[in-house]
Short mmCIF file of C-alpha atoms and ligand atoms in Angstrom, two decimals:
data_model
loop_
_atom_site.label_atom_id
_atom_site.label_comp_id
_atom_site.label_asym_id
_atom_site.label_seq_id
_atom_site.Cartn_x
_atom_site.Cartn_y
_atom_site.Cartn_z
CA UNK A 1481 -24.21 7.83 14.07
CA UNK A 1482 -21.38 5.69 12.74
CA UNK A 1483 -19.13 3.77 15.14
CA UNK A 1484 -16.11 5.67 13.85
CA UNK A 1485 -17.58 8.94 15.14
CA UNK A 1486 -18.27 7.77 18.68
CA UNK A 1487 -15.95 8.36 21.61
CA UNK A 1488 -15.85 5.17 23.73
CA UNK A 1489 -13.83 3.51 26.49
CA UNK A 1490 -10.76 3.20 24.21
CA UNK A 1491 -10.40 7.01 24.16
CA UNK A 1492 -10.54 7.46 27.94
CA UNK A 1493 -7.65 9.81 28.86
CA UNK A 1494 -7.23 7.98 32.18
CA UNK A 1495 -6.09 4.76 30.45
CA UNK A 1496 -2.45 3.81 30.93
CA UNK A 1497 -0.50 0.99 29.32
CA UNK A 1498 1.88 -1.56 30.82
CA UNK A 1499 4.23 -0.41 28.02
CA UNK A 1500 5.57 2.49 30.10
CA UNK A 1501 6.78 4.66 27.18
CA UNK A 1502 3.15 4.90 26.01
CA UNK A 1503 2.32 6.90 29.16
CA UNK A 1504 4.87 9.68 28.58
CA UNK A 1505 3.16 13.01 27.86
CA UNK A 1506 3.61 14.05 24.25
CA UNK A 1507 4.12 10.49 23.01
CA UNK A 1508 2.70 9.90 19.52
CA UNK A 1509 1.53 6.39 20.36
CA UNK A 1510 -0.34 6.25 23.68
CA UNK A 1511 -2.85 3.46 24.27
CA UNK A 1512 -5.62 5.77 22.95
CA UNK A 1513 -4.03 5.73 19.45
CA UNK A 1514 -3.14 2.13 18.35
CA UNK A 1515 -2.24 2.77 14.66
CA UNK A 1516 -1.22 0.02 12.24
CA UNK A 1517 1.90 -0.47 10.09
CA UNK A 1518 3.71 -3.20 8.17
CA UNK A 1519 7.18 -3.88 9.59
CA UNK A 1520 10.05 -6.28 10.25
CA UNK A 1521 13.34 -6.11 12.15
CA UNK A 1522 15.88 -3.86 10.43
CA UNK A 1523 18.34 -5.67 8.23
CA UNK A 1524 16.58 -9.01 8.70
CA UNK A 1525 15.10 -11.28 6.08
CA UNK A 1526 11.95 -11.72 8.15
CA UNK A 1527 8.62 -11.47 6.41
CA UNK A 1528 6.92 -8.11 6.75
CA UNK A 1529 3.80 -8.35 8.91
CA UNK A 1530 1.24 -6.15 10.57
CA UNK A 1531 2.05 -4.35 13.80
CA UNK A 1532 0.42 -1.91 16.22
CA UNK A 1533 2.32 1.03 17.74
CA UNK A 1534 2.31 1.28 21.52
CA UNK A 1535 4.74 3.77 23.08
CA UNK A 1536 8.19 3.11 21.62
CA UNK A 1537 7.28 -0.51 20.78
CA UNK A 1538 5.41 -2.42 18.08
CA UNK A 1539 3.01 -5.20 18.99
CA UNK A 1540 3.84 -7.86 16.39
CA UNK A 1541 0.50 -9.19 15.13
CA UNK A 1542 2.09 -12.41 13.84
CA UNK A 1543 3.49 -13.16 17.30
CA UNK A 1544 0.29 -12.02 18.99
CA UNK A 1545 -1.74 -14.45 16.84
CA UNK A 1546 0.33 -17.31 18.24
CA UNK A 1547 -0.54 -16.41 21.84
CA UNK A 1548 -4.25 -17.07 21.43
CA UNK A 1549 -5.00 -13.87 23.39
CA UNK A 1550 -7.27 -12.49 20.68
CA UNK A 1551 -10.48 -14.36 19.91
CA UNK A 1552 -13.74 -13.74 18.04
CA UNK A 1553 -13.71 -10.75 15.66
CA UNK A 1554 -10.47 -9.47 17.19
CA UNK A 1555 -8.85 -12.85 16.51
CA UNK A 1556 -10.06 -12.73 12.90
CA UNK A 1557 -8.58 -9.25 12.55
CA UNK A 1558 -5.22 -10.27 14.05
CA UNK A 1559 -5.06 -13.22 11.65
CA UNK A 1560 -5.72 -10.82 8.78
CA UNK A 1561 -2.87 -8.62 10.02
CA UNK A 1562 -0.56 -11.63 10.04
CA UNK A 1563 -1.30 -12.17 6.37
CA UNK A 1564 0.60 -8.96 5.76
CA UNK A 1565 3.62 -11.01 4.85
CA UNK A 1566 3.55 -14.55 6.10
CA UNK A 1567 0.67 -16.21 4.33
CA UNK A 1568 -0.30 -14.31 1.26
CA UNK A 1569 3.09 -13.02 0.22
CA UNK A 1570 4.72 -9.71 1.07
CA UNK A 1571 2.57 -8.02 -1.55
CA UNK A 1572 -0.65 -8.44 0.38
CA UNK A 1573 0.18 -6.32 3.42
CA UNK A 1574 -2.75 -4.95 5.45
CA UNK A 1575 -5.34 -5.31 2.67
CA UNK A 1576 -7.03 -8.29 4.33
CA UNK A 1577 -7.40 -6.41 7.62
CA UNK A 1578 -8.58 -3.29 5.79
CA UNK A 1579 -11.26 -5.29 3.95
CA UNK A 1580 -12.90 -6.56 7.18
CA UNK A 1581 -14.89 -3.42 7.94
CA UNK A 1582 -15.65 -1.21 10.93
CA UNK A 1583 -17.25 -3.74 13.29
CA UNK A 1584 -14.17 -5.99 13.15
CA UNK A 1585 -11.75 -3.03 13.33
CA UNK A 1586 -13.60 -1.85 16.43
CA UNK A 1587 -13.47 -5.32 18.01
CA UNK A 1588 -9.71 -5.44 17.46
CA UNK A 1589 -9.17 -1.93 18.82
CA UNK A 1590 -11.19 -2.73 21.94
CA UNK A 1591 -9.33 -6.01 22.50
CA UNK A 1592 -5.95 -4.32 21.97
CA UNK A 1593 -6.89 -1.50 24.32
CA UNK A 1594 -7.96 -3.91 27.08
CA UNK A 1595 -4.94 -6.22 26.63
CA UNK A 1596 -2.39 -3.40 26.66
CA UNK A 1597 -3.79 -1.61 29.74
CA UNK A 1598 -1.99 -1.54 33.05
CA UNK A 1599 -2.99 -4.61 35.03
CA UNK A 1600 -4.18 -6.63 32.00
CA UNK A 1601 -3.82 -10.38 32.45
CA UNK A 1602 -2.66 -10.56 28.81
CA UNK A 1603 0.57 -8.69 29.66
CA UNK A 1604 2.62 -11.84 30.28
CA UNK A 1605 1.68 -13.35 26.90
CA UNK A 1606 1.98 -10.12 24.87
CA UNK A 1607 5.21 -8.86 26.46
CA UNK A 1608 7.10 -11.33 24.29
CA UNK A 1609 5.37 -9.96 21.14
CA UNK A 1610 6.96 -6.49 21.30
CA UNK A 1611 9.59 -5.23 18.88
CA UNK A 1612 11.26 -1.86 19.65
CA UNK A 1613 10.41 0.74 17.00
CA UNK A 1614 14.10 1.70 16.99
CA UNK A 1615 14.89 -1.77 15.59
CA UNK A 1616 12.14 -1.84 12.95
CA UNK A 1617 11.97 -1.08 9.26
CA UNK A 1618 8.69 -0.48 7.49
CA UNK A 1619 7.01 -1.09 4.18
CA UNK A 1620 4.11 0.66 2.47
CA UNK A 1621 1.19 -0.52 4.63
CA UNK A 1622 -1.06 -1.78 1.83
CA UNK A 1623 -0.90 -3.11 -1.69
CA UNK A 1624 -2.23 0.08 -3.21
CA UNK A 1625 -4.20 -0.82 -6.31
CA UNK A 1626 -5.20 2.73 -7.18
CA UNK A 1627 -4.16 6.14 -5.92
CA UNK A 1628 -6.30 9.24 -6.41
CA UNK A 1629 -5.11 12.70 -5.41
CA UNK A 1630 -7.73 15.31 -4.50
CA UNK A 1631 -7.42 19.09 -4.21
CA UNK A 1632 -9.41 19.86 -1.07
CA UNK A 1633 -7.79 23.09 0.16
CA UNK A 1634 -9.48 26.12 -1.36
CA UNK A 1635 -6.52 28.19 -0.11
CA UNK A 1636 -4.03 26.01 -1.99
CA UNK A 1637 -6.21 25.98 -5.09
CA UNK A 1638 -6.42 29.78 -5.01
CA UNK A 1639 -2.72 30.37 -4.25
CA UNK A 1640 -1.59 27.97 -6.98
CA UNK A 1641 -4.21 29.19 -9.40
CA UNK A 1642 -2.90 32.76 -9.02
CA UNK A 1643 0.56 31.64 -10.13
CA UNK A 1644 -0.50 29.45 -13.04
CA UNK A 1645 -3.47 31.66 -14.12
CA UNK A 1646 -3.22 35.16 -12.54
CA UNK A 1647 -6.42 36.29 -14.27
CA UNK A 1648 -8.48 33.26 -13.27
CA UNK A 1649 -7.16 31.69 -10.04
CA UNK A 1650 -10.10 29.59 -8.80
CA UNK A 1651 -11.93 27.75 -11.55
CA UNK A 1652 -15.75 27.87 -11.36
CA UNK A 1653 -16.17 24.13 -10.67
CA UNK A 1654 -14.03 24.22 -7.50
CA UNK A 1655 -16.78 25.01 -5.02
CA UNK A 1656 -19.12 22.39 -6.50
CA UNK A 1657 -16.91 19.40 -7.34
CA UNK A 1658 -14.29 17.69 -5.12
CA UNK A 1659 -11.58 17.94 -7.80
CA UNK A 1660 -9.13 15.06 -8.17
CA UNK A 1661 -7.03 13.12 -10.66
CA UNK A 1662 -5.85 9.54 -10.88
CA UNK A 1663 -2.26 9.31 -9.63
CA UNK A 1664 0.41 6.65 -9.78
CA UNK A 1665 0.52 3.87 -7.17
CA UNK A 1666 3.78 2.14 -8.17
CA UNK A 1667 6.07 4.97 -6.99
CA UNK A 1668 4.49 5.41 -3.55
CA UNK A 1669 7.16 4.68 -0.92
CA UNK A 1670 7.24 4.58 2.85
CA UNK A 1671 8.97 7.16 5.05
CA UNK A 1672 12.71 7.00 4.44
CA UNK A 1673 12.19 7.04 0.68
CA UNK A 1674 14.96 8.73 -1.32
CA UNK A 1675 14.54 9.48 -5.00
CA UNK A 1676 16.56 11.06 -7.77
CA UNK A 1677 15.59 14.54 -8.87
CA UNK A 1678 13.38 14.02 -11.90
CA UNK A 1679 14.47 15.00 -15.37
CA UNK A 1680 12.09 16.24 -18.02
CA UNK A 1681 10.77 18.95 -20.31
CA UNK A 1682 10.29 22.46 -19.04
CA UNK A 1683 9.44 25.78 -20.67
CA UNK A 1684 11.47 28.68 -19.23
CA UNK A 1685 9.64 32.03 -18.94
CA UNK A 1686 9.94 33.89 -22.25
CA UNK A 1687 11.57 30.97 -24.08
CA UNK A 1688 10.30 30.02 -27.51
CA UNK A 1689 10.74 26.29 -27.08
CA UNK A 1690 11.12 23.87 -24.17
CA UNK A 1691 14.39 22.67 -22.73
CA UNK A 1692 15.31 19.28 -21.25
CA UNK A 1693 17.13 18.58 -18.00
CA UNK A 1694 16.85 18.10 -14.23
CA UNK A 1695 13.91 19.76 -12.48
CA UNK A 1696 14.86 23.19 -11.09
CA UNK A 1697 11.72 23.77 -9.02
CA UNK A 1698 11.48 20.70 -6.77
CA UNK A 1699 8.59 21.13 -4.35
CA UNK A 1700 6.57 19.27 -1.75
CA UNK A 1701 2.87 19.00 -1.00
CA UNK A 1702 1.76 18.48 2.60
CA UNK A 1703 -1.15 16.06 2.43
CA UNK A 1704 -2.93 13.31 4.31
CA UNK A 1705 -3.48 9.87 2.75
CA UNK A 1706 -6.81 8.12 3.28
CA UNK A 1707 -6.71 4.31 3.11
CA UNK A 1708 -9.89 2.68 1.83
CA UNK A 1709 -11.11 -0.32 3.85
CA UNK A 1710 -13.86 -2.44 2.35
CA UNK A 1711 -14.51 -1.39 -1.23
CA UNK A 1712 -17.74 -1.06 -3.20
CA UNK A 1713 -18.92 -3.13 -6.14
CA UNK A 1714 -18.55 -1.59 -9.59
CA UNK A 1715 -21.78 0.26 -10.31
CA UNK A 1716 -22.78 0.63 -6.62
CA UNK A 1717 -22.05 4.16 -5.37
CA UNK A 1718 -21.43 4.81 -1.68
CA UNK A 1719 -23.66 7.35 0.05
CA UNK A 1720 -22.53 9.99 2.52
CA UNK A 1721 -24.02 8.09 5.46
CA UNK A 1722 -21.97 4.95 4.72
CA UNK A 1723 -18.82 6.44 3.15
CA UNK A 1724 -16.70 6.45 6.31
CA UNK A 1725 -17.49 2.79 7.00
CA UNK A 1726 -15.28 2.18 3.96
CA UNK A 1727 -12.30 4.15 5.30
CA UNK A 1728 -9.67 2.27 7.32
CA UNK A 1729 -7.53 5.18 8.42
CA UNK A 1730 -5.30 8.15 7.67
CA UNK A 1731 -1.54 8.59 7.17
CA UNK A 1732 0.81 11.46 6.32
CA UNK A 1733 1.54 11.95 2.61
CA UNK A 1734 4.09 14.06 0.72
CA UNK A 1735 3.18 14.55 -2.93
CA UNK A 1736 6.56 15.57 -4.34
CA UNK A 1737 6.01 17.99 -7.22
CA UNK A 1738 8.31 19.17 -10.02
CA UNK A 1739 6.76 22.61 -10.57
CA UNK A 1740 8.65 23.49 -13.76
CA UNK A 1741 7.67 20.18 -15.38
CA UNK A 1742 4.11 20.67 -14.11
CA UNK A 1743 3.79 24.17 -15.53
CA UNK A 1744 4.58 22.97 -19.04
CA UNK A 1745 2.67 19.68 -19.06
CA UNK A 1746 -0.45 20.22 -16.98
CA UNK A 1747 -2.82 21.54 -19.63
CA UNK A 1748 -5.13 20.05 -20.77
CA UNK A 1749 -5.11 16.76 -18.83
CA UNK A 1750 -3.48 17.65 -15.49
CA UNK A 1751 -0.33 16.49 -13.66
CA UNK A 1752 1.61 13.58 -15.11
CA UNK A 1753 5.44 13.28 -14.94
CA UNK A 1754 5.63 16.23 -12.54
CA UNK A 1755 4.08 14.03 -9.82
CA UNK A 1756 4.48 10.32 -10.58
CA UNK A 1757 8.20 9.85 -9.81
CA UNK A 1758 7.69 9.58 -6.02
CA UNK A 1759 5.07 9.96 -3.29
CA UNK A 1760 6.08 9.32 0.33
CA UNK A 1761 3.72 8.19 3.10
CA UNK A 1762 4.14 7.56 6.82
CA UNK A 1763 4.32 3.90 7.92
CA UNK A 1764 1.61 4.36 10.56
CA UNK A 1765 -2.07 4.46 9.65
CA UNK A 1766 -4.22 6.06 12.36
CA UNK A 1767 -7.75 4.64 12.35
CA UNK A 1768 -10.83 6.87 12.06
CA UNK A 1769 -11.98 5.47 15.41
CA UNK A 1770 -8.78 6.75 17.08
CA UNK A 1771 -9.54 10.19 15.60
CA UNK A 1772 -13.11 10.34 16.98
CA UNK A 1773 -12.29 12.86 19.77
CA UNK A 1774 -10.81 15.24 17.19
CA UNK A 1775 -13.78 15.60 14.90
CA UNK A 1776 -15.05 19.10 14.19
CA UNK A 1777 -17.98 20.47 12.21
CA UNK A 1778 -17.66 20.82 8.44
CA UNK A 1779 -18.38 24.43 7.65
CA UNK A 1780 -18.87 26.43 4.50
CA UNK A 1781 -18.92 30.22 4.34
CA UNK A 1782 -22.57 31.29 3.98
CA UNK A 1783 -21.81 33.07 0.69
CA UNK A 1784 -20.40 29.88 -0.87
CA UNK A 1785 -22.55 27.26 -2.60
CA UNK A 1786 -23.58 24.60 -0.08
CA UNK A 1787 -22.75 20.99 -1.06
CA UNK A 1788 -25.20 19.28 -3.40
CA UNK A 1789 -27.53 16.80 -1.67
CA UNK A 1790 -25.39 13.78 -2.59
CA UNK A 1791 -22.40 15.41 -0.82
CA UNK A 1792 -24.34 16.46 2.27
CA UNK A 1793 -25.37 14.71 5.50
CA UNK A 1794 -26.20 15.69 9.08
CA UNK A 1795 -23.22 13.76 10.41
CA UNK A 1796 -20.92 15.46 7.93
CA UNK A 1797 -22.14 18.90 8.92
CA UNK A 1798 -21.87 18.14 12.64
CA UNK A 1799 -18.48 16.38 12.66
CA UNK A 1800 -17.27 15.55 9.16
CA UNK A 1801 -13.93 17.32 9.51
CA UNK A 1802 -10.84 16.41 11.58
CA UNK A 1803 -8.66 18.81 13.56
CA UNK A 1804 -5.29 17.21 12.75
CA UNK A 1805 -2.27 19.46 13.38
CA UNK A 1806 0.31 19.33 10.61
CA UNK A 1807 3.89 20.53 10.33
CA UNK A 1808 6.53 20.58 7.59
CA UNK A 1809 10.27 20.66 8.32
CA UNK A 1810 13.21 20.96 5.94
CA UNK A 1811 16.43 19.25 6.99
CA UNK A 1812 19.34 20.37 4.81
CA UNK A 1813 22.66 18.50 4.56
CA UNK A 1814 24.31 21.39 6.50
CA UNK A 1815 21.81 21.04 9.33
CA UNK A 1816 22.41 17.30 9.46
CA UNK A 1817 26.21 17.77 9.53
CA UNK A 1818 25.80 20.25 12.41
CA UNK A 1819 23.38 17.87 14.22
CA UNK A 1820 20.69 20.56 14.04
CA UNK A 1821 17.01 19.70 13.85
CA UNK A 1822 14.91 20.44 10.78
CA UNK A 1823 13.68 24.01 10.16
CA UNK A 1824 9.91 24.27 10.47
CA UNK A 1825 8.43 26.00 7.43
CA UNK A 1826 4.69 25.45 7.89
CA UNK A 1827 2.09 24.72 10.58
CA UNK A 1828 -1.56 24.15 9.78
CA UNK A 1829 -4.59 21.92 10.46
CA UNK A 1830 -6.63 19.54 8.35
CA UNK A 1831 -9.78 21.28 9.64
CA UNK A 1832 -9.41 23.97 6.95
CA UNK A 1833 -10.11 21.54 4.07
CA UNK A 1834 -12.99 22.52 1.78
CA UNK A 1835 -14.16 18.90 1.32
CA UNK A 1836 -14.26 16.09 3.91
CA UNK A 1837 -13.16 12.44 3.80
CA UNK A 1838 -16.78 11.33 3.45
CA UNK A 1839 -17.31 13.75 0.54
CA UNK A 1840 -14.17 12.50 -1.25
CA UNK A 1841 -15.24 8.85 -0.96
CA UNK A 1842 -18.84 9.60 -1.96
CA UNK A 1843 -17.86 11.72 -4.94
CA UNK A 1844 -15.28 9.17 -6.11
CA UNK A 1845 -17.95 6.47 -6.33
CA UNK A 1846 -20.98 8.55 -7.43
CA UNK A 1847 -20.53 7.44 -11.05
CA UNK A 1848 -20.26 3.78 -10.01
CA UNK A 1849 -16.45 3.70 -9.80
CA UNK A 1850 -15.35 0.85 -7.53
CA UNK A 1851 -12.91 1.50 -4.70
CA UNK A 1852 -10.96 -1.48 -3.36
CA UNK A 1853 -9.38 -2.33 -0.02
CA UNK A 1854 -5.98 -0.64 0.18
CA UNK A 1855 -6.74 2.11 -2.34
CA UNK A 1856 -5.25 5.45 -1.31
CA UNK A 1857 -6.82 8.90 -1.60
CA UNK A 1858 -4.60 11.97 -1.20
CA UNK A 1859 -6.29 14.96 0.43
CA UNK A 1860 -4.50 17.47 -1.77
CA UNK A 1861 -2.13 20.09 -0.36
CA UNK A 1862 -3.55 21.17 2.98
CA UNK A 1863 -2.76 24.88 2.97
CA UNK A 1864 -4.54 26.89 5.65
CA UNK A 1865 -5.96 30.42 5.37
CA UNK A 1866 -2.69 32.31 5.96
CA UNK A 1867 0.55 32.08 4.01
CA UNK A 1868 2.56 30.57 6.89
CA UNK A 1869 0.01 27.73 6.83
CA UNK A 1870 0.76 26.90 3.18
CA UNK A 1871 1.73 23.30 2.50
CA UNK A 1872 3.96 23.82 -0.55
CA UNK A 1873 7.11 25.86 -1.23
CA UNK A 1874 5.57 27.47 -4.31
CA UNK A 1875 3.08 29.14 -1.94
CA UNK A 1876 5.44 29.74 1.01
CA UNK A 1877 7.95 31.54 -1.25
CA UNK A 1878 5.26 33.14 -3.45
CA UNK A 1879 6.51 31.46 -6.55
CA UNK A 1880 10.16 31.94 -5.58
CA UNK A 1881 9.96 35.67 -4.88
CA UNK A 1882 10.51 35.35 -1.09
CA UNK A 1883 13.06 32.67 -0.20
CA UNK A 1884 12.70 30.91 3.15
CA UNK A 1885 15.43 32.06 5.58
CA UNK A 1886 16.71 29.45 8.04
CA UNK A 1887 18.32 30.13 11.44
CA UNK A 1888 21.63 28.68 10.24
CA UNK A 1889 21.88 31.30 7.48
CA UNK A 1890 20.78 29.04 4.64
CA UNK A 1891 17.84 29.89 2.44
CA UNK A 1892 15.64 27.95 0.09
CA UNK A 1893 13.25 28.73 -2.71
CA UNK A 1894 12.84 25.12 -3.84
CA UNK A 1895 14.55 21.93 -2.60
CA UNK A 1896 18.23 21.32 -3.23
CA UNK A 1897 19.93 17.94 -3.62
CA UNK A 1898 20.32 16.23 -0.25
CA UNK A 1899 17.42 18.10 1.39
CA UNK A 1900 15.14 15.92 3.49
CA UNK A 1901 11.53 16.92 4.17
CA UNK A 1902 9.87 15.84 7.41
CA UNK A 1903 6.07 15.84 7.79
CA UNK A 1904 4.51 15.43 11.23
CA UNK A 1905 0.90 15.21 12.34
CA UNK A 1906 -0.82 15.02 15.70
CA UNK A 1907 -4.09 15.78 17.49
CA UNK A 1908 -4.41 17.43 20.88
CA UNK A 1909 -7.05 19.26 22.88
CA UNK A 1910 -8.11 19.60 26.52
CA UNK A 1911 -9.94 16.52 27.80
CA UNK A 1912 -8.48 14.09 25.27
CA UNK A 1913 -5.15 12.29 24.97
CA UNK A 1914 -2.71 13.62 22.41
CA UNK A 1915 -2.15 11.14 19.58
CA UNK A 1916 0.37 11.37 16.73
CA UNK A 1917 1.06 10.04 13.25
CA UNK A 1918 4.84 9.64 13.69
CA UNK A 1919 6.74 11.16 10.81
CA UNK A 1920 7.01 10.97 7.05
CA UNK A 1921 10.54 11.67 5.74
CA UNK A 1922 11.82 11.73 2.19
CA UNK A 1923 15.09 12.88 0.63
CA UNK A 1924 15.90 14.41 -2.76
CA UNK A 1925 19.00 12.85 -4.38
CA UNK A 1926 20.85 14.40 -7.33
CA UNK A 1927 19.45 13.71 -10.78
CA UNK A 1928 20.81 10.49 -12.27
CA UNK A 1929 23.52 10.93 -14.88
CA UNK A 1930 22.16 10.00 -18.30
CA1 LIG B 3474 -1.19 16.87 -4.64
#
């Protein structure tokens, strides 16, 4: 059994932190979570560096390194987190920490957990290393060399397939192959990202030739992002039993999608300009070890093909999936003016995915393809079995036929200029401490004048 699957002393629900906000019920960042981000003080010219969320604070890894509190593997890991901005240039981010592997990540998590507990002798030294989250700004947590987006919800694949190909919704390879495509890393931004509505070619229904202009069907995709830790050498595939040792952690991901551009361009080679103008991720990366209490069995309906041997393992069957609760909110300009909160349009769980993290990593490398530290895998839109669990507007509105009605009287089919989309994720169950992913927010700006 891999270390990342084992519940240990760091998950104990009885643990409390000397950072009092971490002990408030419902907090995203209790001491049982300890996710990583890259941050600096808002409006400062400080270097970005690694930090760990605890309550409403960030433990600054650069400051913590100076205290000498962390030694051995944990000290090595803290030094790697410092390199986020100070030593190797702001481009290097958490890649060095991600590359260290699960034993070192575990050593750091254990040391952080012990040093942040109530009564820890390290409190005096580390108290000076805290930065309030309210005063922080974030950067994309890693230098993402390559970004691959998968398609792991069979419900999403079927719902979308019905709209693009009514006669042939689910293609025959779906239940055998974890489908994916190579995405664009350069336009991935951290929560708070705002982007101009894309412009491009579209083919209106019944038209004889395409038209050109701003996207009219601006959509979202509720996904999770999987950050690769240590990579694999070119030509050396990863096997199911080792795949998760190469995964650093998971963040929230919104794969913004221009459906009208997509519909015209996607055959024969898949999404291109309909997807690569922006992708927004949460600043916080929750480690697989933090998620250990929330693992659930990976299950396939008996009538479906079972995974081929290279995509199968005992551990995957027993606890390859994660029960991560997910929610999408739309915050319109009118709601913001009226100080109203976002309207929730979807609730679902990652447990419904048809392929697991381990299967994505294994399949990605089966041909010898090399993953590298900081690479990002998108899960694909995580629609659940029912329509209110759909993670994209094209599904929620059934291709625009049923607009979403909001409590303030507004309605939406697709996103309008000024709309912000808020993704949230968290895990909770009896006997374990609730942990959260924070939020992932992005805003659609008007198309740029040409
Ligand atoms: Ca996607």
